[in-house]
């Protein structure tokens, strides 16, 4: 690792030529993006030959690490058999095997599944089934929520930059409640707001919630919140869908973050880490939500060409086996501790850390101006400085002030320690400027 030694000339050249193909608004040209050519374990390499320790898990996908040998072997094996089946018409055997493995990890035995490729697809499934089952199109979502950017999911996503350009297309079907602070100081007020929405016509058909808000800034609700939310949903006869696209598949330790509270949601959405780098997501539903289309005959009203995509399913099986075989979920607490320690050190050294929060390998360090106050562009500058120091990380939160530290569970402790040291240096350098 260490300082990226070779410059970024080839990346810049390639991106400049790409710029003629990409529509504006897809990638910020000022960021200084790198063009990646290789990945292995917790490392990434760019076209200039620079290596990075990946503290982003590539948006949370590489939970078992990049190109895990078991995932690669499973994909190769599957590719030699069948690359694509006929989804809902003639499913492939490997998708059935994956679903049986998933079923053993769920909080109740009666979940049914719709497989898909992106996290947003899984949310679309949940929202469509909820509207079909309840006859009510409304959604209760939380301020700061991110559930994906396809049109249905965007109704639930509550971060303005993603909604504003497409406002003309939105049905504004979501009503929002505040997301509670971790210290519980406002949780009664939040639950009262939820109760009010669930009682006031038009009553929503579904409540969608992230157990930890990811893109909203790694925001952790207080213990007990999910449990109370589930109780309110049950009392009101409104479906509860827990979006575990970011938090699921052991990112915080347990298979599902919501498991910690003993919640049995009507719907659970998984994606990102599930396919170990191959596109794979799933919406798991039970009870009346799963029964929404019962009695329907003829054309399947909700499906996709790539439903049950064999390469994704084979990779998913390998991910689940690898988690068990390598005992990866048990590494989450040590990763959390290392990041917490580093964050507190940075806080003392720079005065530029407002808060360290998260769980397991889903951590956020909120940046502030040294000594306090809004961070301005400090978060973005630290992220870019970290890139030049050989560490890949992203920032989250509406103010772009939360360093998202979410390494693969398989990251060697020494890599994590060195990468955190480099991020600390990046913060020190930028906080001084
Ligand atoms: C909680 C959550 N839900 C849904 C999504 C959407 O997933 P995708 O980008 O794969 O559509 C994301 C992506 O970041 C997410 O964090």
Short mmCIF file of C-alpha atoms and ligand atoms in Angstrom, two decimals:
data_model
loop_
_atom_site.label_atom_id
_atom_site.label_comp_id
_atom_site.label_asym_id
_atom_site.label_seq_id
_atom_site.Cartn_x
_atom_site.Cartn_y
_atom_site.Cartn_z
CA UNK A 1 0.00 0.00 0.00
CA UNK A 2 1.38 3.43 1.05
CA UNK A 3 1.13 6.56 -1.04
CA UNK A 4 -0.11 5.78 -4.53
CA UNK A 5 3.24 6.08 -6.25
CA UNK A 6 2.56 6.22 -9.93
CA UNK A 7 0.28 9.18 -10.45
CA UNK A 8 -3.06 8.96 -12.17
CA UNK A 9 -2.22 9.93 -15.76
CA UNK A 10 -3.69 6.87 -17.44
CA UNK A 11 -6.89 7.16 -15.40
CA UNK A 12 -7.23 10.80 -16.39
CA UNK A 13 -6.60 10.07 -20.06
CA UNK A 14 -9.15 7.26 -20.15
CA UNK A 15 -11.76 9.25 -18.26
CA UNK A 16 -11.31 12.21 -20.56
CA UNK A 17 -12.00 9.99 -23.57
CA UNK A 18 -14.93 8.35 -21.75
CA UNK A 19 -16.31 11.80 -21.06
CA UNK A 20 -17.40 12.02 -24.68
CA UNK A 21 -19.63 8.96 -24.16
CA UNK A 22 -21.02 9.59 -20.70
CA UNK A 23 -23.97 11.95 -20.30
CA UNK A 24 -23.30 14.80 -17.88
CA UNK A 25 -24.39 14.10 -14.32
CA UNK A 26 -23.27 10.49 -14.21
CA UNK A 27 -19.81 11.01 -12.73
CA UNK A 28 -18.40 14.18 -11.22
CA UNK A 29 -15.35 15.04 -13.38
CA UNK A 30 -13.86 17.12 -10.54
CA UNK A 31 -13.55 14.14 -8.22
CA UNK A 32 -10.43 12.66 -9.78
CA UNK A 33 -11.88 9.18 -10.28
CA UNK A 34 -9.61 6.22 -10.91
CA UNK A 35 -10.09 3.62 -13.61
CA UNK A 36 -9.88 0.22 -11.97
CA UNK A 37 -8.47 -2.86 -13.62
CA UNK A 38 -8.14 -5.47 -10.92
CA UNK A 39 -9.35 -6.54 -7.51
CA UNK A 40 -8.38 -9.24 -5.07
CA UNK A 41 -9.46 -9.72 -1.47
CA UNK A 42 -9.52 -6.30 0.11
CA UNK A 43 -7.39 -4.65 -2.57
CA UNK A 44 -8.04 -2.78 -5.79
CA UNK A 45 -5.64 -1.78 -8.56
CA UNK A 46 -6.04 1.06 -11.05
CA UNK A 47 -4.91 1.42 -14.63
CA UNK A 48 -1.83 3.40 -13.52
CA UNK A 49 -0.65 0.50 -11.39
CA UNK A 50 -1.66 2.00 -8.02
CA UNK A 51 -3.01 -0.41 -5.40
CA UNK A 52 -5.66 0.56 -2.85
CA UNK A 53 -6.93 -1.07 0.31
CA UNK A 54 -10.66 -1.08 -0.23
CA UNK A 55 -12.49 0.29 2.80
CA UNK A 56 -15.64 0.66 0.68
CA UNK A 57 -16.09 -3.02 -0.26
CA UNK A 58 -17.06 -1.46 -3.63
CA UNK A 59 -20.30 0.08 -2.28
CA UNK A 60 -20.70 -2.74 0.24
CA UNK A 61 -20.62 -5.56 -2.30
CA UNK A 62 -17.33 -7.28 -1.48
CA UNK A 63 -18.31 -8.48 2.01
CA UNK A 64 -16.38 -11.73 1.53
CA UNK A 65 -13.67 -9.82 -0.34
CA UNK A 66 -13.15 -9.22 -4.05
CA UNK A 67 -13.00 -12.29 -6.29
CA UNK A 68 -13.11 -14.71 -3.41
CA UNK A 69 -11.71 -18.04 -4.70
CA UNK A 70 -14.89 -19.90 -3.70
CA UNK A 71 -17.05 -17.38 -5.55
CA UNK A 72 -14.80 -17.53 -8.61
CA UNK A 73 -14.85 -21.34 -8.63
CA UNK A 74 -18.65 -21.40 -8.29
CA UNK A 75 -19.08 -18.91 -11.13
CA UNK A 76 -16.74 -20.89 -13.39
CA UNK A 77 -18.52 -24.14 -12.58
CA UNK A 78 -21.91 -22.59 -13.21
CA UNK A 79 -20.76 -20.97 -16.46
CA UNK A 80 -19.76 -24.38 -17.73
CA UNK A 81 -23.34 -25.64 -17.16
CA UNK A 82 -25.97 -23.00 -17.83
CA UNK A 83 -25.54 -19.24 -18.04
CA UNK A 84 -29.15 -18.31 -18.24
CA UNK A 85 -32.45 -20.13 -17.79
CA UNK A 86 -36.05 -19.05 -18.19
CA UNK A 87 -36.54 -17.36 -14.84
CA UNK A 88 -40.16 -17.64 -13.77
CA UNK A 89 -41.04 -20.13 -16.53
CA UNK A 90 -38.26 -22.75 -16.26
CA UNK A 91 -36.12 -21.88 -13.24
CA UNK A 92 -32.58 -23.15 -12.93
CA UNK A 93 -31.76 -25.66 -10.25
CA UNK A 94 -29.08 -23.45 -8.72
CA UNK A 95 -31.63 -20.76 -7.82
CA UNK A 96 -33.68 -23.31 -5.89
CA UNK A 97 -30.57 -24.35 -3.97
CA UNK A 98 -29.77 -20.75 -3.11
CA UNK A 99 -33.30 -20.13 -1.86
CA UNK A 100 -33.19 -23.21 0.36
CA UNK A 101 -29.93 -21.96 1.88
CA UNK A 102 -31.39 -18.49 2.40
CA UNK A 103 -34.52 -19.93 4.01
CA UNK A 104 -32.42 -21.45 6.80
CA UNK A 105 -31.10 -18.01 7.70
CA UNK A 106 -34.41 -16.16 7.93
CA UNK A 107 -36.35 -15.30 11.09
CA UNK A 108 -39.36 -17.48 10.11
CA UNK A 109 -39.77 -20.60 7.96
CA UNK A 110 -42.47 -19.30 5.63
CA UNK A 111 -40.74 -16.65 3.51
CA UNK A 112 -41.14 -16.75 -0.27
CA UNK A 113 -38.72 -15.09 -2.64
CA UNK A 114 -38.50 -13.05 -5.81
CA UNK A 115 -34.91 -12.98 -7.05
CA UNK A 116 -33.52 -10.03 -9.00
CA UNK A 117 -30.27 -8.22 -9.76
CA UNK A 118 -30.13 -4.81 -8.03
CA UNK A 119 -31.14 -3.71 -4.57
CA UNK A 120 -33.67 -1.37 -6.14
CA UNK A 121 -35.31 -4.33 -7.91
CA UNK A 122 -35.93 -6.01 -4.57
CA UNK A 123 -37.50 -2.80 -3.23
CA UNK A 124 -39.68 -2.54 -6.36
CA UNK A 125 -40.91 -6.07 -5.69
CA UNK A 126 -41.76 -5.25 -2.09
CA UNK A 127 -43.58 -2.03 -2.99
CA UNK A 128 -45.57 -3.66 -5.80
CA UNK A 129 -46.60 -6.65 -3.72
CA UNK A 130 -47.53 -4.37 -0.81
CA UNK A 131 -49.74 -2.19 -3.01
CA UNK A 132 -51.33 -5.26 -4.66
CA UNK A 133 -51.98 -6.95 -1.32
CA UNK A 134 -53.26 -3.90 0.58
CA UNK A 135 -54.87 -1.97 -2.24
CA UNK A 136 -53.09 1.06 -0.81
CA UNK A 137 -50.25 2.65 -2.81
CA UNK A 138 -48.93 4.87 -0.04
CA UNK A 139 -45.55 4.39 1.62
CA UNK A 140 -44.19 5.48 4.97
CA UNK A 141 -40.47 6.15 4.58
CA UNK A 142 -37.94 7.87 6.81
CA UNK A 143 -36.09 11.12 6.33
CA UNK A 144 -32.63 10.35 4.94
CA UNK A 145 -33.74 6.98 3.55
CA UNK A 146 -32.07 5.44 0.51
CA UNK A 147 -33.82 2.52 -1.15
CA UNK A 148 -32.49 2.78 -4.70
CA UNK A 149 -33.18 4.96 -7.69
CA UNK A 150 -35.57 3.12 -10.00
CA UNK A 151 -38.90 4.92 -10.11
CA UNK A 152 -40.75 2.90 -7.47
CA UNK A 153 -37.78 2.80 -5.12
CA UNK A 154 -37.22 6.53 -5.66
CA UNK A 155 -40.69 7.18 -4.19
CA UNK A 156 -39.29 5.77 -0.93
CA UNK A 157 -35.81 7.30 -1.17
CA UNK A 158 -35.77 10.56 0.76
CA UNK A 159 -32.49 12.22 -0.21
CA UNK A 160 -33.26 15.33 -2.30
CA UNK A 161 -30.32 15.16 -4.78
CA UNK A 162 -31.68 11.90 -6.16
CA UNK A 163 -35.29 13.08 -6.35
CA UNK A 164 -35.06 16.67 -7.51
CA UNK A 165 -34.16 16.11 -11.20
CA UNK A 166 -36.94 13.55 -11.55
CA UNK A 167 -39.62 15.27 -9.51
CA UNK A 168 -41.95 15.43 -12.52
CA UNK A 169 -42.07 11.63 -12.59
CA UNK A 170 -42.69 11.09 -8.90
CA UNK A 171 -46.13 10.33 -7.53
CA UNK A 172 -45.08 11.59 -4.09
CA UNK A 173 -46.65 8.50 -2.61
CA UNK A 174 -44.42 8.51 0.47
CA UNK A 175 -45.07 10.31 3.73
CA UNK A 176 -42.03 10.70 5.91
CA UNK A 177 -41.23 10.38 9.57
CA UNK A 178 -37.92 11.51 11.10
CA UNK A 179 -35.30 8.80 11.61
CA UNK A 180 -34.50 8.56 15.33
CA UNK A 181 -31.17 9.49 16.88
CA UNK A 182 -29.08 6.68 18.29
CA UNK A 183 -29.20 8.11 21.82
CA UNK A 184 -32.98 7.63 21.83
CA UNK A 185 -33.60 11.28 22.76
CA UNK A 186 -36.26 11.73 20.05
CA UNK A 187 -37.55 8.19 19.65
CA UNK A 188 -40.89 8.85 21.35
CA UNK A 189 -41.51 11.80 19.05
CA UNK A 190 -40.58 9.65 16.01
CA UNK A 191 -42.88 6.82 17.04
CA UNK A 192 -45.66 9.33 17.62
CA UNK A 193 -45.15 10.68 14.09
CA UNK A 194 -45.29 7.12 12.72
CA UNK A 195 -48.44 6.41 14.72
CA UNK A 196 -50.02 9.58 13.34
CA UNK A 197 -49.25 8.66 9.73
CA UNK A 198 -50.47 5.10 10.18
CA UNK A 199 -53.76 6.38 11.60
CA UNK A 200 -54.46 9.23 9.20
CA UNK A 201 -56.06 8.48 5.83
CA UNK A 202 -54.87 7.77 3.26
CA UNK A 203 -53.20 5.08 5.36
CA UNK A 204 -50.03 3.77 3.65
CA UNK A 205 -49.85 0.17 2.53
CA UNK A 206 -46.27 -0.30 3.64
CA UNK A 207 -43.54 1.02 5.93
CA UNK A 208 -40.02 0.72 4.51
CA UNK A 209 -37.04 1.11 6.81
CA UNK A 210 -33.28 0.57 6.85
CA UNK A 211 -32.09 -0.98 10.14
CA UNK A 212 -29.10 1.36 9.82
CA UNK A 213 -29.37 4.17 7.29
CA UNK A 214 -26.46 3.73 4.92
CA UNK A 215 -26.33 6.42 2.27
CA UNK A 216 -28.19 8.72 4.66
CA UNK A 217 -24.96 8.84 6.71
CA UNK A 218 -24.57 5.52 8.57
CA UNK A 219 -27.26 6.48 11.06
CA UNK A 220 -28.07 3.92 13.73
CA UNK A 221 -31.48 4.03 15.44
CA UNK A 222 -31.70 3.35 19.18
CA UNK A 223 -32.13 -0.22 20.42
CA UNK A 224 -35.78 -1.21 20.45
CA UNK A 225 -36.83 1.14 17.66
CA UNK A 226 -37.35 -1.57 15.03
CA UNK A 227 -39.27 -3.69 17.51
CA UNK A 228 -41.62 -0.82 18.35
CA UNK A 229 -42.01 0.05 14.67
CA UNK A 230 -42.95 -3.57 13.93
CA UNK A 231 -45.55 -3.45 16.73
CA UNK A 232 -47.06 -0.24 15.34
CA UNK A 233 -47.24 -1.77 11.84
CA UNK A 234 -48.93 -4.88 13.14
CA UNK A 235 -51.50 -2.88 15.13
CA UNK A 236 -52.28 -0.71 12.09
CA UNK A 237 -52.38 -3.62 9.62
CA UNK A 238 -49.59 -2.09 7.54
CA UNK A 239 -46.81 -4.21 6.01
CA UNK A 240 -43.28 -3.73 7.36
CA UNK A 241 -40.47 -4.10 4.83
CA UNK A 242 -36.94 -4.01 6.18
CA UNK A 243 -34.38 -2.90 3.61
CA UNK A 244 -31.27 -4.93 4.45
CA UNK A 245 -29.61 -4.33 1.09
CA UNK A 246 -26.73 -2.58 2.87
CA UNK A 247 -26.92 -4.16 6.34
CA UNK A 248 -27.75 -7.76 5.43
CA UNK A 249 -25.63 -10.81 4.63
CA UNK A 250 -23.54 -10.35 7.78
CA UNK A 251 -22.24 -6.83 7.11
CA UNK A 252 -22.82 -5.95 10.76
CA UNK A 253 -22.26 -9.49 12.11
CA UNK A 254 -25.60 -11.35 12.18
CA UNK A 255 -27.12 -12.42 8.85
CA UNK A 256 -29.71 -9.67 9.22
CA UNK A 257 -29.30 -6.53 11.30
CA UNK A 258 -33.01 -6.70 12.19
CA UNK A 259 -32.45 -10.13 13.77
CA UNK A 260 -30.86 -8.43 16.78
CA UNK A 261 -34.32 -7.09 17.72
CA UNK A 262 -36.21 -10.31 17.08
CA UNK A 263 -38.28 -8.61 14.38
CA UNK A 264 -40.03 -10.85 11.83
CA UNK A 265 -40.78 -8.39 9.00
CA UNK A 266 -43.37 -9.00 6.29
CA UNK A 267 -40.66 -8.26 3.72
CA UNK A 268 -36.86 -8.34 3.71
CA UNK A 269 -34.75 -6.98 0.85
CA UNK A 270 -31.20 -8.16 0.26
CA UNK A 271 -28.64 -7.27 -2.41
CA UNK A 272 -25.06 -5.96 -2.56
CA UNK A 273 -22.95 -8.54 -0.67
CA UNK A 274 -25.30 -11.42 -1.44
CA UNK A 275 -23.77 -12.13 -4.86
CA UNK A 276 -20.16 -11.56 -3.81
CA UNK A 277 -19.62 -9.28 -6.84
CA UNK A 278 -22.14 -10.84 -9.23
CA UNK A 279 -25.46 -8.98 -9.48
CA UNK A 280 -27.98 -10.63 -7.16
CA UNK A 281 -30.78 -9.36 -4.97
CA UNK A 282 -33.90 -10.82 -3.46
CA UNK A 283 -37.16 -9.73 -1.92
CA UNK A 284 -38.30 -12.19 0.75
CA UNK A 285 -41.94 -11.99 1.76
CA UNK A 286 -44.30 -13.86 4.03
CA UNK A 287 -47.99 -13.95 4.95
CA UNK A 288 -50.48 -11.81 3.01
CA UNK A 289 -47.64 -9.82 1.40
CA UNK A 290 -46.33 -12.99 -0.27
CA UNK A 291 -49.89 -13.92 -1.24
CA UNK A 292 -50.56 -10.66 -3.09
CA UNK A 293 -50.73 -12.31 -6.50
CA UNK A 294 -52.36 -15.58 -5.46
CA UNK A 295 -55.11 -16.60 -7.84
CA UNK A 296 -53.45 -14.84 -10.73
CA UNK A 297 -53.27 -16.96 -13.85
CA UNK A 298 -51.63 -16.46 -17.23
CA UNK A 299 -48.83 -13.94 -17.72
CA UNK A 300 -46.62 -13.40 -14.65
CA UNK A 301 -47.39 -9.79 -13.75
CA UNK A 302 -44.09 -9.24 -11.94
CA UNK A 303 -40.89 -10.79 -13.25
CA UNK A 304 -37.66 -10.03 -15.07
CA UNK A 305 -35.58 -11.61 -17.83
CA UNK A 306 -32.78 -12.26 -15.35
CA UNK A 307 -34.91 -13.60 -12.48
CA UNK A 308 -32.85 -16.34 -10.82
CA UNK A 309 -29.71 -15.42 -12.79
CA UNK A 310 -27.62 -18.60 -12.51
CA UNK A 311 -24.21 -16.95 -12.11
CA UNK A 312 -25.54 -14.75 -9.32
CA UNK A 313 -27.22 -17.68 -7.57
CA UNK A 314 -24.08 -19.82 -7.78
CA UNK A 315 -22.05 -16.92 -6.40
CA UNK A 316 -24.65 -16.38 -3.65
CA UNK A 317 -24.34 -19.99 -2.52
CA UNK A 318 -20.56 -19.62 -2.42
CA UNK A 319 -20.89 -16.40 -0.39
CA UNK A 320 -23.11 -18.07 2.22
CA UNK A 321 -20.82 -21.11 2.46
CA UNK A 322 -17.74 -18.90 2.72
CA UNK A 323 -19.29 -16.90 5.54
CA UNK A 324 -19.73 -20.13 7.51
CA UNK A 325 -16.52 -21.84 6.51
CA UNK A 326 -14.28 -18.85 7.25
CA UNK A 327 -16.34 -17.70 10.21
CA UNK A 328 -16.40 -14.21 8.70
CA UNK A 329 -19.40 -12.84 10.66
CA UNK A 330 -17.37 -13.20 13.85
CA UNK A 331 -14.81 -10.77 12.51
CA UNK A 332 -17.32 -7.91 12.49
CA UNK A 333 -16.83 -6.86 16.16
CA UNK A 334 -13.04 -6.60 15.80
CA UNK A 335 -13.43 -4.47 12.66
CA UNK A 336 -15.87 -2.21 14.48
CA UNK A 337 -13.51 -1.87 17.43
CA UNK A 338 -10.51 -1.03 15.24
CA UNK A 339 -12.50 1.67 13.43
CA UNK A 340 -13.93 3.09 16.65
CA UNK A 341 -10.45 3.31 18.16
CA UNK A 342 -9.06 5.01 15.07
CA UNK A 343 -11.98 7.44 14.91
CA UNK A 344 -11.53 8.45 18.54
CA UNK A 345 -7.82 8.93 17.98
CA UNK A 346 -8.51 11.16 14.98
CA UNK A 347 -10.98 13.10 17.06
CA UNK A 348 -8.38 13.86 19.73
CA UNK A 349 -5.68 14.67 17.19
CA UNK A 350 -7.66 16.90 14.84
CA UNK A 351 -10.86 18.03 16.54
CA UNK A 352 -12.45 17.30 13.18
CA UNK A 353 -14.50 14.24 14.13
CA UNK A 354 -18.06 14.87 15.26
CA UNK A 355 -19.08 11.25 15.79
CA UNK A 356 -18.04 7.65 15.19
CA UNK A 357 -21.00 5.33 14.69
CA UNK A 358 -22.26 2.18 13.04
CA UNK A 359 -22.01 -1.54 13.69
CA UNK A 360 -19.63 -4.28 12.60
CA UNK A 361 -18.17 -3.57 9.19
CA UNK A 362 -20.60 -0.73 8.50
CA UNK A 363 -19.08 2.28 10.21
CA UNK A 364 -19.29 6.01 9.68
CA UNK A 365 -17.02 8.79 10.90
CA UNK A 366 -18.78 12.12 10.75
CA UNK A 367 -16.40 14.94 9.97
CA UNK A 368 -16.74 18.51 11.23
CA UNK A 369 -14.69 21.65 10.86
CA UNK A 370 -11.75 21.39 13.30
CA UNK A 371 -13.13 22.34 16.70
CA UNK A 372 -16.77 22.13 15.53
CA UNK A 373 -19.20 23.44 12.95
CA UNK A 374 -20.17 22.27 9.47
CA UNK A 375 -17.53 20.29 7.59
CA UNK A 376 -18.01 22.08 4.28
CA UNK A 377 -15.98 20.17 1.71
CA UNK A 378 -13.61 18.62 4.27
CA UNK A 379 -15.20 15.17 3.91
CA UNK A 380 -14.73 15.13 0.15
CA UNK A 381 -11.17 16.37 0.48
CA UNK A 382 -10.33 13.65 3.00
CA UNK A 383 -11.82 11.02 0.71
CA UNK A 384 -9.72 12.22 -2.22
CA UNK A 385 -6.60 12.52 -0.09
CA UNK A 386 -7.18 8.94 1.12
CA UNK A 387 -7.27 7.79 -2.51
CA UNK A 388 -3.87 9.34 -3.11
CA UNK A 389 -2.65 7.52 0.01
CA UNK A 390 -3.78 4.16 -1.34
CA UNK A 391 -7.11 3.78 0.46
CA UNK A 392 -10.45 3.50 -1.30
CA UNK A 393 -13.34 4.93 0.65
CA UNK A 394 -16.56 6.78 -0.05
CA UNK A 395 -18.51 9.45 1.77
CA UNK A 396 -22.17 9.40 2.70
CA UNK A 397 -24.77 11.63 4.29
CA UNK A 398 -26.82 14.57 2.97
CA UNK A 399 -23.93 16.91 3.84
CA UNK A 400 -21.28 14.59 2.35
CA UNK A 401 -19.52 14.66 5.70
CA UNK A 402 -19.52 11.00 6.77
CA UNK A 403 -16.54 8.84 5.88
CA UNK A 404 -18.03 5.42 5.20
CA UNK A 405 -15.68 2.74 6.49
CA UNK A 406 -17.04 -0.61 5.40
CA UNK A 407 -14.23 -3.02 4.57
CA UNK A 408 -14.66 -6.63 3.54
CA UNK A 409 -15.15 -8.87 6.57
CA UNK A 410 -12.15 -10.79 5.27
CA UNK A 411 -9.75 -7.82 5.42
CA UNK A 412 -6.48 -8.84 7.11
CA UNK A 413 -6.17 -6.88 10.40
CA UNK A 414 -2.81 -5.46 9.28
CA UNK A 415 -4.34 -4.07 6.08
CA UNK A 416 -7.14 -2.52 8.08
CA UNK A 417 -4.72 -0.97 10.57
CA UNK A 418 -2.51 0.47 7.83
CA UNK A 419 -5.46 1.77 5.84
CA UNK A 420 -6.88 3.46 8.93
CA UNK A 421 -3.51 5.03 9.59
CA UNK A 422 -3.53 6.47 6.06
CA UNK A 423 -7.07 7.81 6.47
CA UNK A 424 -5.94 9.42 9.74
CA UNK A 425 -3.03 11.06 7.90
CA UNK A 426 -5.41 12.24 5.17
CA UNK A 427 -7.69 13.79 7.80
CA UNK A 428 -4.77 15.46 9.60
CA UNK A 429 -3.44 16.91 6.35
CA UNK A 430 -6.78 18.22 5.17
CA UNK A 431 -7.95 19.49 8.59
CA UNK A 432 -4.76 21.61 8.78
CA UNK A 433 -5.43 23.34 5.46
C1 LIG B 1 -30.28 0.36 1.83
C2 LIG B 1 -30.22 0.31 0.34
N1 LIG B 1 -31.28 -0.09 -0.35
C3 LIG B 1 -31.28 -0.17 -1.68
C4 LIG B 1 -30.17 0.19 -2.40
C5 LIG B 1 -30.18 0.12 -3.90
O1 LIG B 1 -29.35 -0.88 -4.36
P1 LIG B 1 -28.89 -0.87 -5.89
O2 LIG B 1 -27.98 0.30 -6.07
O3 LIG B 1 -28.20 -2.20 -6.05
O4 LIG B 1 -30.12 -0.77 -6.71
C6 LIG B 1 -29.02 0.63 -1.73
C7 LIG B 1 -27.81 1.03 -2.45
O5 LIG B 1 -26.93 1.66 -1.97
C8 LIG B 1 -29.05 0.69 -0.32
O6 LIG B 1 -28.00 1.13 0.38
#
